[in-house]
PDB file of C-alpha atoms in Angstrom:
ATOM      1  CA  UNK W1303      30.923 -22.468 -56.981  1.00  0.00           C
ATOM      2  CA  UNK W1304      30.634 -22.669 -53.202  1.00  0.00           C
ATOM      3  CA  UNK W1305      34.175 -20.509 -52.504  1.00  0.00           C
ATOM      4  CA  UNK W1306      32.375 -18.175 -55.078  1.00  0.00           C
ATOM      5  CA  UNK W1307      29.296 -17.718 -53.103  1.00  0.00           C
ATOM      6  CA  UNK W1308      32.250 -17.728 -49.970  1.00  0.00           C
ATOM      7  CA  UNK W1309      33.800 -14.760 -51.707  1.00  0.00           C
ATOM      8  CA  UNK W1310      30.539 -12.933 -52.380  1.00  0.00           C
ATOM      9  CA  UNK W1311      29.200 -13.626 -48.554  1.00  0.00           C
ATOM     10  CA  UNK W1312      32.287 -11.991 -46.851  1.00  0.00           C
ATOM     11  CA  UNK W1313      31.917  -9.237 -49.993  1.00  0.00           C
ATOM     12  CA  UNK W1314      28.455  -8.469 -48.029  1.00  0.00           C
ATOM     13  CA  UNK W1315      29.328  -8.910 -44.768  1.00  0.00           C
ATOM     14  CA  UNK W1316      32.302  -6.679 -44.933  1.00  0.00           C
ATOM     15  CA  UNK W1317      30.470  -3.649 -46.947  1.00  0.00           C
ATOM     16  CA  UNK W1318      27.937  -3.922 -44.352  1.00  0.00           C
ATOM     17  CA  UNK W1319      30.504  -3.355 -41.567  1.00  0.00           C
ATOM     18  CA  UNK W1320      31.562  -0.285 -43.726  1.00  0.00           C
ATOM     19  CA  UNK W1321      28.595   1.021 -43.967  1.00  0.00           C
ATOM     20  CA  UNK W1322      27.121   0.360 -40.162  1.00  0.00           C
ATOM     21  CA  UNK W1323      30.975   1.917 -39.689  1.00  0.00           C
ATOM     22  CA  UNK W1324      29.981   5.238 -41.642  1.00  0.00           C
ATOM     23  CA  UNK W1325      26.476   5.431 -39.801  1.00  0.00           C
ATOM     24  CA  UNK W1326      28.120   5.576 -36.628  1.00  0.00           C
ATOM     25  CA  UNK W1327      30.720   8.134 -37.679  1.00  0.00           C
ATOM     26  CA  UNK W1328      28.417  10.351 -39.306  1.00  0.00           C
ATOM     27  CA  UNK W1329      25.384  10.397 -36.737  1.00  0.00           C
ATOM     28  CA  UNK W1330      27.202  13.019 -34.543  1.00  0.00           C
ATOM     29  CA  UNK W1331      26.920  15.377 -36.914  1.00  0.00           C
ATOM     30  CA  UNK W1332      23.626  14.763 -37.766  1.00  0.00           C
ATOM     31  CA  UNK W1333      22.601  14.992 -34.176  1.00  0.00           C
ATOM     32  CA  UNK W1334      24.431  18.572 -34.309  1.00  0.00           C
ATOM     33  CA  UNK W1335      22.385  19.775 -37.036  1.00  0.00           C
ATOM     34  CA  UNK W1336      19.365  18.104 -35.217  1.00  0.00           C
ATOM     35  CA  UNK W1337      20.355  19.559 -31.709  1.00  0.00           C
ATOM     36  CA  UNK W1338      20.602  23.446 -33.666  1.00  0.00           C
ATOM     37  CA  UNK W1339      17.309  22.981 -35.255  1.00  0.00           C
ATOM     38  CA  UNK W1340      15.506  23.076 -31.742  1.00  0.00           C
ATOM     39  CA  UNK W1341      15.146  24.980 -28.199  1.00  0.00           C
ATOM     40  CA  UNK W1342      16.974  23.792 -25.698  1.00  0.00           C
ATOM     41  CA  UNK W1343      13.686  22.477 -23.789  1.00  0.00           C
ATOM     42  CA  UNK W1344      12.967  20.508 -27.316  1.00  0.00           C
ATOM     43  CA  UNK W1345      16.710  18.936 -26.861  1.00  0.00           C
ATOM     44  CA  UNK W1346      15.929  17.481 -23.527  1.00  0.00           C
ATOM     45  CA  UNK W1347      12.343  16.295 -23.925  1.00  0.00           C
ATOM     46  CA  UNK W1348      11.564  12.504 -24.263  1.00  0.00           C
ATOM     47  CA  UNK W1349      11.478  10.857 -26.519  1.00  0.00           C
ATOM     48  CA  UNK W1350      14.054  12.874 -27.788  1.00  0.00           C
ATOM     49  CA  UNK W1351      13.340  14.624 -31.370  1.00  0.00           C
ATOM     50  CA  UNK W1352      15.197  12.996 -34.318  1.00  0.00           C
ATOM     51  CA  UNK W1353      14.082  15.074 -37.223  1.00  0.00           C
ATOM     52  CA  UNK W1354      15.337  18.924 -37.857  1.00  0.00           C
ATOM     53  CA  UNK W1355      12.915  21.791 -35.961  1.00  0.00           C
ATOM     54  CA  UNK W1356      11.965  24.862 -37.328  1.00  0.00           C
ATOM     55  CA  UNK W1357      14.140  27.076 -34.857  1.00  0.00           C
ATOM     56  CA  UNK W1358      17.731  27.337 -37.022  1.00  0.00           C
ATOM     57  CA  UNK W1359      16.998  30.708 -38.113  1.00  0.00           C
ATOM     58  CA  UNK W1360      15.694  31.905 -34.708  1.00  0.00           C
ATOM     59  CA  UNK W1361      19.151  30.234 -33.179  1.00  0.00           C
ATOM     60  CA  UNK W1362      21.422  31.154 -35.698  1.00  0.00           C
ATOM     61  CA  UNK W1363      19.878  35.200 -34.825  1.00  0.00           C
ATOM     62  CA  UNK W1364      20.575  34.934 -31.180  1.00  0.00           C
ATOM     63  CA  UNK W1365      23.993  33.476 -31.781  1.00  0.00           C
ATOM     64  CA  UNK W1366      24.821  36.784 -33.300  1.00  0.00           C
ATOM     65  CA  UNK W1367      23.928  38.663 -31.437  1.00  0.00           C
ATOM     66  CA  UNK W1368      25.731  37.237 -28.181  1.00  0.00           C
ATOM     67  CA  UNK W1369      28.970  37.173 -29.674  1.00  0.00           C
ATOM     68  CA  UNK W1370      31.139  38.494 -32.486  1.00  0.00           C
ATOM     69  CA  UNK W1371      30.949  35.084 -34.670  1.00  0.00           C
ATOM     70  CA  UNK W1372      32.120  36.940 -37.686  1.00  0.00           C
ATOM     71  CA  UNK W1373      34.936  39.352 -35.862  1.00  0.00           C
ATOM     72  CA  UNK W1374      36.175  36.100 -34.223  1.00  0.00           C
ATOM     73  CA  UNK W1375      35.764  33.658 -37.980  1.00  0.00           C
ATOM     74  CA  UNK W1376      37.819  36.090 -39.249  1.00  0.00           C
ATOM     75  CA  UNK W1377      40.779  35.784 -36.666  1.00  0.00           C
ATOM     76  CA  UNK W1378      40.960  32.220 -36.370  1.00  0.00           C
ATOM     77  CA  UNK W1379      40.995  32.370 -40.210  1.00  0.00           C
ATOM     78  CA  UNK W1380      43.589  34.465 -40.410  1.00  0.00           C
ATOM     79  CA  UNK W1381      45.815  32.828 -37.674  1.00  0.00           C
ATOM     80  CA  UNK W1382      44.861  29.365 -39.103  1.00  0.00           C
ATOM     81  CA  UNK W1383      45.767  29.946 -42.600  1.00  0.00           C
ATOM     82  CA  UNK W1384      48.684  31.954 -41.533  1.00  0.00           C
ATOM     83  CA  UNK W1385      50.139  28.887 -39.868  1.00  0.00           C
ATOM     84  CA  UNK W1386      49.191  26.764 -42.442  1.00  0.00           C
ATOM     85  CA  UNK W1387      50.956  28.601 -44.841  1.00  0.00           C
ATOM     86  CA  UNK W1388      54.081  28.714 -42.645  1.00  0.00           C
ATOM     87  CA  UNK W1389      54.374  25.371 -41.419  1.00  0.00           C
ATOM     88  CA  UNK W1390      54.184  23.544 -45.004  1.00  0.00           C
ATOM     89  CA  UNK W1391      56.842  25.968 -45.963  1.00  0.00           C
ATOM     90  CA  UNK W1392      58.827  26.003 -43.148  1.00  0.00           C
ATOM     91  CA  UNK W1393      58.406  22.585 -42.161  1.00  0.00           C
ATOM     92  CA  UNK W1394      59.005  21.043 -45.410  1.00  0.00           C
ATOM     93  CA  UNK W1395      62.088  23.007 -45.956  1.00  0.00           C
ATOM     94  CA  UNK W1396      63.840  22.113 -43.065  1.00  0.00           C
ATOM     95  CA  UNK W1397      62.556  18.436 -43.653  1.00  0.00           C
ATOM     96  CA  UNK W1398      64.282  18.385 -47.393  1.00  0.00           C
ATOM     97  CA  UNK W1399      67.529  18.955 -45.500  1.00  0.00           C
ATOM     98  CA  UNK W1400      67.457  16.523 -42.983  1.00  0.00           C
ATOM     99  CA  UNK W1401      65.970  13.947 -45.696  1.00  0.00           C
ATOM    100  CA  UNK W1402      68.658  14.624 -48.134  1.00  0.00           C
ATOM    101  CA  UNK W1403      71.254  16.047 -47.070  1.00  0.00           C
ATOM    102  CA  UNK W1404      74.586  15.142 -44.956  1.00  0.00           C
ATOM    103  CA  UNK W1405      76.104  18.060 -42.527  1.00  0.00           C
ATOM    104  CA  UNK W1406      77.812  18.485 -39.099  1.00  0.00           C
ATOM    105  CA  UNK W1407      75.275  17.274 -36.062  1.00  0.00           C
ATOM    106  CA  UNK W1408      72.811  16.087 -38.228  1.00  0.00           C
ATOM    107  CA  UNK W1409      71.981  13.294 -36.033  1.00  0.00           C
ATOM    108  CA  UNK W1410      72.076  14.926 -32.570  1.00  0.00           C
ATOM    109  CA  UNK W1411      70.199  18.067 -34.012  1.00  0.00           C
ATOM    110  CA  UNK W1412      67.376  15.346 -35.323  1.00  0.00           C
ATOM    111  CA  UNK W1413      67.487  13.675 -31.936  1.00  0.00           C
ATOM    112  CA  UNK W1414      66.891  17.459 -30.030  1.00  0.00           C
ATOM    113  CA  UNK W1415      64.051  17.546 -32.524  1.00  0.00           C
ATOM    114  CA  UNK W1416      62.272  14.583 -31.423  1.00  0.00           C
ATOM    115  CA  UNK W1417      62.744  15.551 -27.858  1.00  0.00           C
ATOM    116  CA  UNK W1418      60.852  18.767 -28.682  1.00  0.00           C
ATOM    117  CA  UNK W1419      58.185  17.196 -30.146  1.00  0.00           C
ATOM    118  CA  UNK W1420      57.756  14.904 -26.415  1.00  0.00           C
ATOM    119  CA  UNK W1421      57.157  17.963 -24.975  1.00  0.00           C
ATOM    120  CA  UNK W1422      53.391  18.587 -24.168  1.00  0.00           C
ATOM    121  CA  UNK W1423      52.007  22.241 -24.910  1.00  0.00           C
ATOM    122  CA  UNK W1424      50.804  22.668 -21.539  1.00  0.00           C
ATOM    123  CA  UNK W1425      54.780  22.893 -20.335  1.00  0.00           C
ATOM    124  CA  UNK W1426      55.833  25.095 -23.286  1.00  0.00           C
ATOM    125  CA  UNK W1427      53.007  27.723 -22.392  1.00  0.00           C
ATOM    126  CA  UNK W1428      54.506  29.273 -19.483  1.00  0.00           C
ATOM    127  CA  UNK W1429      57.978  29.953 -21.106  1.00  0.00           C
ATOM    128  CA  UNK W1430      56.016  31.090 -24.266  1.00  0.00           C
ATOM    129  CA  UNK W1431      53.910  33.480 -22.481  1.00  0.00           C
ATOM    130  CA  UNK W1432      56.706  35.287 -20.988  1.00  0.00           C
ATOM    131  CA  UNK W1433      58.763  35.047 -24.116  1.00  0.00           C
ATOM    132  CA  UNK W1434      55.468  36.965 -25.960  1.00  0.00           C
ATOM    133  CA  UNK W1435      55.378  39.506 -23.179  1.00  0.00           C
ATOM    134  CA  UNK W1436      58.650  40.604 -23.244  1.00  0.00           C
ATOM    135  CA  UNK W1437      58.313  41.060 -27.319  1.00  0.00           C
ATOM    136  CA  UNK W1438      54.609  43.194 -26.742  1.00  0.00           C
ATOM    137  CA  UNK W1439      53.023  40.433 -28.843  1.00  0.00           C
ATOM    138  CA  UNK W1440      50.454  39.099 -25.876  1.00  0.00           C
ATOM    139  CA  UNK W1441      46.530  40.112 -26.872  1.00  0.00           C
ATOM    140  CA  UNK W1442      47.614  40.259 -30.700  1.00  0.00           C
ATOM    141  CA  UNK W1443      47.733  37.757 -33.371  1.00  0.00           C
ATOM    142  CA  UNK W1444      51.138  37.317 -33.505  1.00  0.00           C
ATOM    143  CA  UNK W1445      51.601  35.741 -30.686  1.00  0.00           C
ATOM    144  CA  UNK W1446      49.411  32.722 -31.809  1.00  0.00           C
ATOM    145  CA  UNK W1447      50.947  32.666 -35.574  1.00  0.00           C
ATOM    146  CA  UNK W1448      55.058  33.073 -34.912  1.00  0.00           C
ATOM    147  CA  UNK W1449      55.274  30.461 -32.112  1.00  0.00           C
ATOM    148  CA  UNK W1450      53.083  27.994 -34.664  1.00  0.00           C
ATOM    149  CA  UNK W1451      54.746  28.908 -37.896  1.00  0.00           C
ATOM    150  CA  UNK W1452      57.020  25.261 -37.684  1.00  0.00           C
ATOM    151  CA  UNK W1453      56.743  22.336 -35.485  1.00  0.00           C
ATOM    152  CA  UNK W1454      58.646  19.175 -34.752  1.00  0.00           C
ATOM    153  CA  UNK W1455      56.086  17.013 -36.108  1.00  0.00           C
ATOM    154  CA  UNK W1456      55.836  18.589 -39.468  1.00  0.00           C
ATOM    155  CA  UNK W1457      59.495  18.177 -39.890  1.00  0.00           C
ATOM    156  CA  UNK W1458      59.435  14.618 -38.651  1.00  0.00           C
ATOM    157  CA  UNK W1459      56.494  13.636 -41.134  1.00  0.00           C
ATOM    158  CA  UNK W1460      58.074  15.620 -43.705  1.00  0.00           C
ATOM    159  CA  UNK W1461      61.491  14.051 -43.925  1.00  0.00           C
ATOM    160  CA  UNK W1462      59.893  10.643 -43.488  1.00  0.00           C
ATOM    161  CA  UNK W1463      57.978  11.168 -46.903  1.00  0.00           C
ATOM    162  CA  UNK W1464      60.718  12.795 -48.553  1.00  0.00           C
ATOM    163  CA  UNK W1465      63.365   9.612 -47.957  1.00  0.00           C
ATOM    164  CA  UNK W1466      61.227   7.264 -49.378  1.00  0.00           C
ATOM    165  CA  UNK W1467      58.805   9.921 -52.108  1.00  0.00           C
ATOM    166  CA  UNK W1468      62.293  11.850 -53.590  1.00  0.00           C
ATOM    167  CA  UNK W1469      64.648   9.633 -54.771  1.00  0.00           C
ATOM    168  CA  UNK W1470      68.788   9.939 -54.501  1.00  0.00           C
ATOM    169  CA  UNK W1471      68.850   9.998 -57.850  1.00  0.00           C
ATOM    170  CA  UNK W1472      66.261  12.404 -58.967  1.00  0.00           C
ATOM    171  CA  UNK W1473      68.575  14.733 -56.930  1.00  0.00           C
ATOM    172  CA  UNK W1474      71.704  14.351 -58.334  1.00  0.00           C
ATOM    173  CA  UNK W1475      70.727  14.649 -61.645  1.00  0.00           C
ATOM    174  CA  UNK W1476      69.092  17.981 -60.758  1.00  0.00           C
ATOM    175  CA  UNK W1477      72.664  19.129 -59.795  1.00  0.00           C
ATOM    176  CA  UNK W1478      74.192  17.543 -62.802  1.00  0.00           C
ATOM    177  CA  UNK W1479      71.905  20.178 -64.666  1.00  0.00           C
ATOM    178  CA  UNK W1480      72.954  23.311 -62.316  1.00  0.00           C
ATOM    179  CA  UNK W1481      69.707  23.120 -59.926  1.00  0.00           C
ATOM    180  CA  UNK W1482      70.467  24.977 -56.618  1.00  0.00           C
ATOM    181  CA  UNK W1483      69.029  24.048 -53.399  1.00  0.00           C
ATOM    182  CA  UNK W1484      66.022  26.448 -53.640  1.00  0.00           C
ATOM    183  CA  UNK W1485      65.635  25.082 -57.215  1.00  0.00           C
ATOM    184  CA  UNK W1486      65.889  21.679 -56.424  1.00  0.00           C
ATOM    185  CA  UNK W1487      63.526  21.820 -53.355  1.00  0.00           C
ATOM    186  CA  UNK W1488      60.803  23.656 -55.168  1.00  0.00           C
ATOM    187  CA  UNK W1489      60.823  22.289 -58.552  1.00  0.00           C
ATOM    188  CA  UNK W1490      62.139  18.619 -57.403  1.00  0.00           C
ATOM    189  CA  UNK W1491      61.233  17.896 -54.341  1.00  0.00           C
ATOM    190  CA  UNK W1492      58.375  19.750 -53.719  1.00  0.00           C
ATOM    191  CA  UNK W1493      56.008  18.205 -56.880  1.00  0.00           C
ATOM    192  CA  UNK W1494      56.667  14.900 -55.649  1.00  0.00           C
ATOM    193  CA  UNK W1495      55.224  15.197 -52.301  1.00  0.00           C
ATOM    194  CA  UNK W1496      52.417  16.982 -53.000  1.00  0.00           C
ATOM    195  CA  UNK W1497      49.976  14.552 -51.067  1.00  0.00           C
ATOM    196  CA  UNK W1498      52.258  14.442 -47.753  1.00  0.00           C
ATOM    197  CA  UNK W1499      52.120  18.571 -47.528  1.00  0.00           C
ATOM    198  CA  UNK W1500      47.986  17.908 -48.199  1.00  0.00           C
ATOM    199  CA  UNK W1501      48.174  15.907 -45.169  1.00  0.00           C
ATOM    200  CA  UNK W1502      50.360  18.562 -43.210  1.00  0.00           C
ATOM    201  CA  UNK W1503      48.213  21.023 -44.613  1.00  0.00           C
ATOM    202  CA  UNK W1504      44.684  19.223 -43.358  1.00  0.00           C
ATOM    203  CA  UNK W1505      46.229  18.746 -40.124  1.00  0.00           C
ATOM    204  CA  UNK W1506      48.002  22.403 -39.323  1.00  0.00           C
ATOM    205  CA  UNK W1507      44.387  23.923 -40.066  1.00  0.00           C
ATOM    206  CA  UNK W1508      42.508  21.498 -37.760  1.00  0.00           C
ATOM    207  CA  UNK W1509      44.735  22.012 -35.335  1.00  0.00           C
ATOM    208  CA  UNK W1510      44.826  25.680 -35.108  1.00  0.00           C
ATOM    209  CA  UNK W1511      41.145  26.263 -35.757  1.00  0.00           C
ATOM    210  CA  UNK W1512      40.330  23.855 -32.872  1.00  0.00           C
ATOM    211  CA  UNK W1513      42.955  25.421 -30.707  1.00  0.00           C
ATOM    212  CA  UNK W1514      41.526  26.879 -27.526  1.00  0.00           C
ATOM    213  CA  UNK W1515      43.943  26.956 -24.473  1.00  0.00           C
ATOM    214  CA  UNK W1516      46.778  29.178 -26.202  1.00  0.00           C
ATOM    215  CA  UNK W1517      44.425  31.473 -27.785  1.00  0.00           C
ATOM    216  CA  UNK W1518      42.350  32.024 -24.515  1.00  0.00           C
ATOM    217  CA  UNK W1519      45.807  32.762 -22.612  1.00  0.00           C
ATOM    218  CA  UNK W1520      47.598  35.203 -25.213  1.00  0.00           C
ATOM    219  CA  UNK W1521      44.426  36.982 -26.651  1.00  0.00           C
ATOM    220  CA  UNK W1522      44.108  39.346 -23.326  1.00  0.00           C
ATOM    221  CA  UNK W1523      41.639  41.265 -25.242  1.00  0.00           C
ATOM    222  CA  UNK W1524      38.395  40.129 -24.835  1.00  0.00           C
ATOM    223  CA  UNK W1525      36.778  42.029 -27.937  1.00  0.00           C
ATOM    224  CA  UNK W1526      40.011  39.891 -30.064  1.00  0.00           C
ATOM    225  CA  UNK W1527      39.370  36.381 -29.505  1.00  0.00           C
ATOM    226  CA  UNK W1528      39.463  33.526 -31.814  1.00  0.00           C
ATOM    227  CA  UNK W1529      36.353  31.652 -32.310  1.00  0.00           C
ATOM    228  CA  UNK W1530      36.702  28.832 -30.125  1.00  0.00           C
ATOM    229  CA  UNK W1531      36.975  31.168 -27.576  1.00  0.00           C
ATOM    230  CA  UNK W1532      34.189  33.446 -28.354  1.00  0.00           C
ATOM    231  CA  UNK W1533      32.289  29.963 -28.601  1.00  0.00           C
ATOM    232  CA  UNK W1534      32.797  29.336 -25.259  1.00  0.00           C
ATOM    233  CA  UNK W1535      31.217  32.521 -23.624  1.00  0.00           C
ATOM    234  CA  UNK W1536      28.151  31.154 -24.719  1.00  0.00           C
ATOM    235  CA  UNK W1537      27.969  28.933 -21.706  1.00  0.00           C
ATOM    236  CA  UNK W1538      25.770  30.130 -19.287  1.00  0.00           C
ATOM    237  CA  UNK W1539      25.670  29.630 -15.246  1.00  0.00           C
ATOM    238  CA  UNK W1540      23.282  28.838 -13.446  1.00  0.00           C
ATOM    239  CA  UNK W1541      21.849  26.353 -16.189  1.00  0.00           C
ATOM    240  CA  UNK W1542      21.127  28.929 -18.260  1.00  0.00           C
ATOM    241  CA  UNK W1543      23.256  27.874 -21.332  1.00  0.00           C
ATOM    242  CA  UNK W1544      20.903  27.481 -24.290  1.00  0.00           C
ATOM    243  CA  UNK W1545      21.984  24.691 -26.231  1.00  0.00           C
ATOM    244  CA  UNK W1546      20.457  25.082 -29.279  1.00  0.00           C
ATOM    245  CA  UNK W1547      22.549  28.441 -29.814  1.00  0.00           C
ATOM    246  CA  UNK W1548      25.552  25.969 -29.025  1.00  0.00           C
ATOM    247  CA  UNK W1549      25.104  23.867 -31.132  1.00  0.00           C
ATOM    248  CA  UNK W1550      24.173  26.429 -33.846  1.00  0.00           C
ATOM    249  CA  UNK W1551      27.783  27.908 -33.542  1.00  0.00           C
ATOM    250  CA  UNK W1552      29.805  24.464 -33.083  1.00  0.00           C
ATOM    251  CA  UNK W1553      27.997  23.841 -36.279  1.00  0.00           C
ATOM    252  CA  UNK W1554      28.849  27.094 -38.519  1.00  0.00           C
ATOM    253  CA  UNK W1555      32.325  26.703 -37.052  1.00  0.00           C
ATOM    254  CA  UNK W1556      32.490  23.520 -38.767  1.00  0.00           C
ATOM    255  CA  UNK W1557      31.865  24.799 -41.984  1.00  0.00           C
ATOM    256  CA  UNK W1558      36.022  26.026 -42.732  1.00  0.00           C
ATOM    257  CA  UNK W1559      37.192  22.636 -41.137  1.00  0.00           C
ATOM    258  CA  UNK W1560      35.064  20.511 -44.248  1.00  0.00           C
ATOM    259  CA  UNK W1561      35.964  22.859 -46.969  1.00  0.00           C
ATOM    260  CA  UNK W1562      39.662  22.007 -45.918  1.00  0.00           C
ATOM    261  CA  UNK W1563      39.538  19.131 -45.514  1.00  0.00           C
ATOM    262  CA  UNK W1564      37.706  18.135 -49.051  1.00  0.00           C
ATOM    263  CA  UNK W1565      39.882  20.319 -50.541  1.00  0.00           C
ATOM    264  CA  UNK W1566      43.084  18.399 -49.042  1.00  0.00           C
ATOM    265  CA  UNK W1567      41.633  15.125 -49.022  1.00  0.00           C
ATOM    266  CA  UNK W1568      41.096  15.652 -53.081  1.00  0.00           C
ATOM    267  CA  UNK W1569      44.584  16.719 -53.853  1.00  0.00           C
ATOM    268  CA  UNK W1570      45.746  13.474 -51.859  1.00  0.00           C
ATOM    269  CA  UNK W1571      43.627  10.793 -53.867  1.00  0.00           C
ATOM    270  CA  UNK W1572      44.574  12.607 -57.134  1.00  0.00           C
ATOM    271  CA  UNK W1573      48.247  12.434 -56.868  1.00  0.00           C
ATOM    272  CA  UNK W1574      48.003   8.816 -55.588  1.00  0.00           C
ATOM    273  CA  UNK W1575      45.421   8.118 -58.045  1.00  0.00           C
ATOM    274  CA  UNK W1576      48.131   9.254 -60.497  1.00  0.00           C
ATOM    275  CA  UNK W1577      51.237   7.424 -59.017  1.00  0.00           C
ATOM    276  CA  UNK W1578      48.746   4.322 -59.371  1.00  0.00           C
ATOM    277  CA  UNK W1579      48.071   4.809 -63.452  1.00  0.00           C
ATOM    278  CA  UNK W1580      51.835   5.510 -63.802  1.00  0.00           C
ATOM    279  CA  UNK W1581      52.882   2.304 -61.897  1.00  0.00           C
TER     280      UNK W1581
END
């Protein structure tokens, strides 16, 4: 009885650390939609306000018209889902032949891979830039989607999920029934790690829809910016930068980033759901 009421006390204890866990994850966005709710002499007053204001509307109408929010959704949309696109096709193609495959170099070209993916952006952005220039792509969106489309770390998680997710066998009985490679990637391999290219997918998006120093280097145009750029010209001088308006964006630019990720996060419970009724 008492290592029942043992179990049951570290039941509590732990669900309460959960949820005091989820509290603290979750109040900085509800002090976003707090913060774009009010004036930015509201924000700073004391004690500071913890319920929503009535000036959304009057914030999200100035935010307008200041910048080109829905010129600049549009082009991070399109360069994000672009890349997206590319990289789990791209990235899990190249990853299928590393995993599963033997050939000539394998090894060292693996090994050049994962010194590639050491390399912080901030050296590779130089070399890019001129690259770009000398192709005309600098102030259009190619020049943010081609240098994206794959990635060393998409390979590397890739190949990692396909040695263990794809087995030896399942392959060779694919070529026992006259599969090709294209057949066996896409109707063989690519089923079976559904929930790895959900994760690639999640984290491609985030990645470029948060990414600001490439865009605001390549983008020379200032009327064809992404919207993490166009974000940041609301930031006054002087102290003039109204928050509220801020805030407002930050939190309509948020919007893309949850549908994503719900939709990802979904597809990656259901397949494991799935493998767990199976097993």
């Amino acid at each position: 009885m008492a290592s029942i009421q043992g179990s049951r006390g570290r039941g509590v204890a732990l669900h309460a650390v959960l949820v005091l866990g989820l509290l603290l994850s979750a109040f900085p966005f509800y002090w976003a939609v707090i913060m774009s709710t009010h004036t930015s002499t509201e924000i700073f007053s004391y004690p500071p306000k913890l319920l929503p204001g009535s000036h959304f509307t009057e914030n999200v109408r100035h935010l307008f018209d200041t910048v080109d929010f829905f010129g600049s959704l549009f082009n991070s949309l399109l360069v994000a889902v672009s890349v997206t696109v590319l990289v789990l096709f791209l990235d899990s193609l190249a990853a299928f032949v590393f995993a599963k495959f033997a050939f000539p170099g394998k090894r060292a070209l693996f090994a050049l891979l994962m010194l590639i993916f050491m390399v912080p952006m901030q050296l590779q952005a130089i070399p890019q830039f001129v690259i770009m220039a000398k192709l005309g792509w600098i102030g259009s969106m190619t020049s943010l989607i081609v240098p994206a489309a794959a990635n060393a770390f998409g390979i590397f998680w890739m190949r990692q999920y396909m040695r263990s997710a794809v087995p030896d066998e399942l392959i060779d009985a694919s070529k026992l029934d006259g599969a090709g490679f294209l057949r066996q990637y896409w109707h063989v391999a690519l089923p079976v790690v559904r929930p790895g290219l959900a994760f690639l997918g999640i984290f491609t998006f985030m990645s470029q829809w948060n990414d600001y120093a490439w865009p605001l280097i390549a983008l020379t145009n200032p009327d064809n910016v992404t919207l993490q750029v166009a974000l940041s010209q609301l930031n006054g001088t002087h102290g003039t930068t109204d928050y509220g308006m801020v805030m407002t964006g930050a939190l309509l630019a948020l919007i893309p980033l949850l549908v994503v990720f719900a939709i990802g996060a979904r597809q990656i419970i259901g397949d494991l759901a799935k493998g767990a009724v199976r097993g």
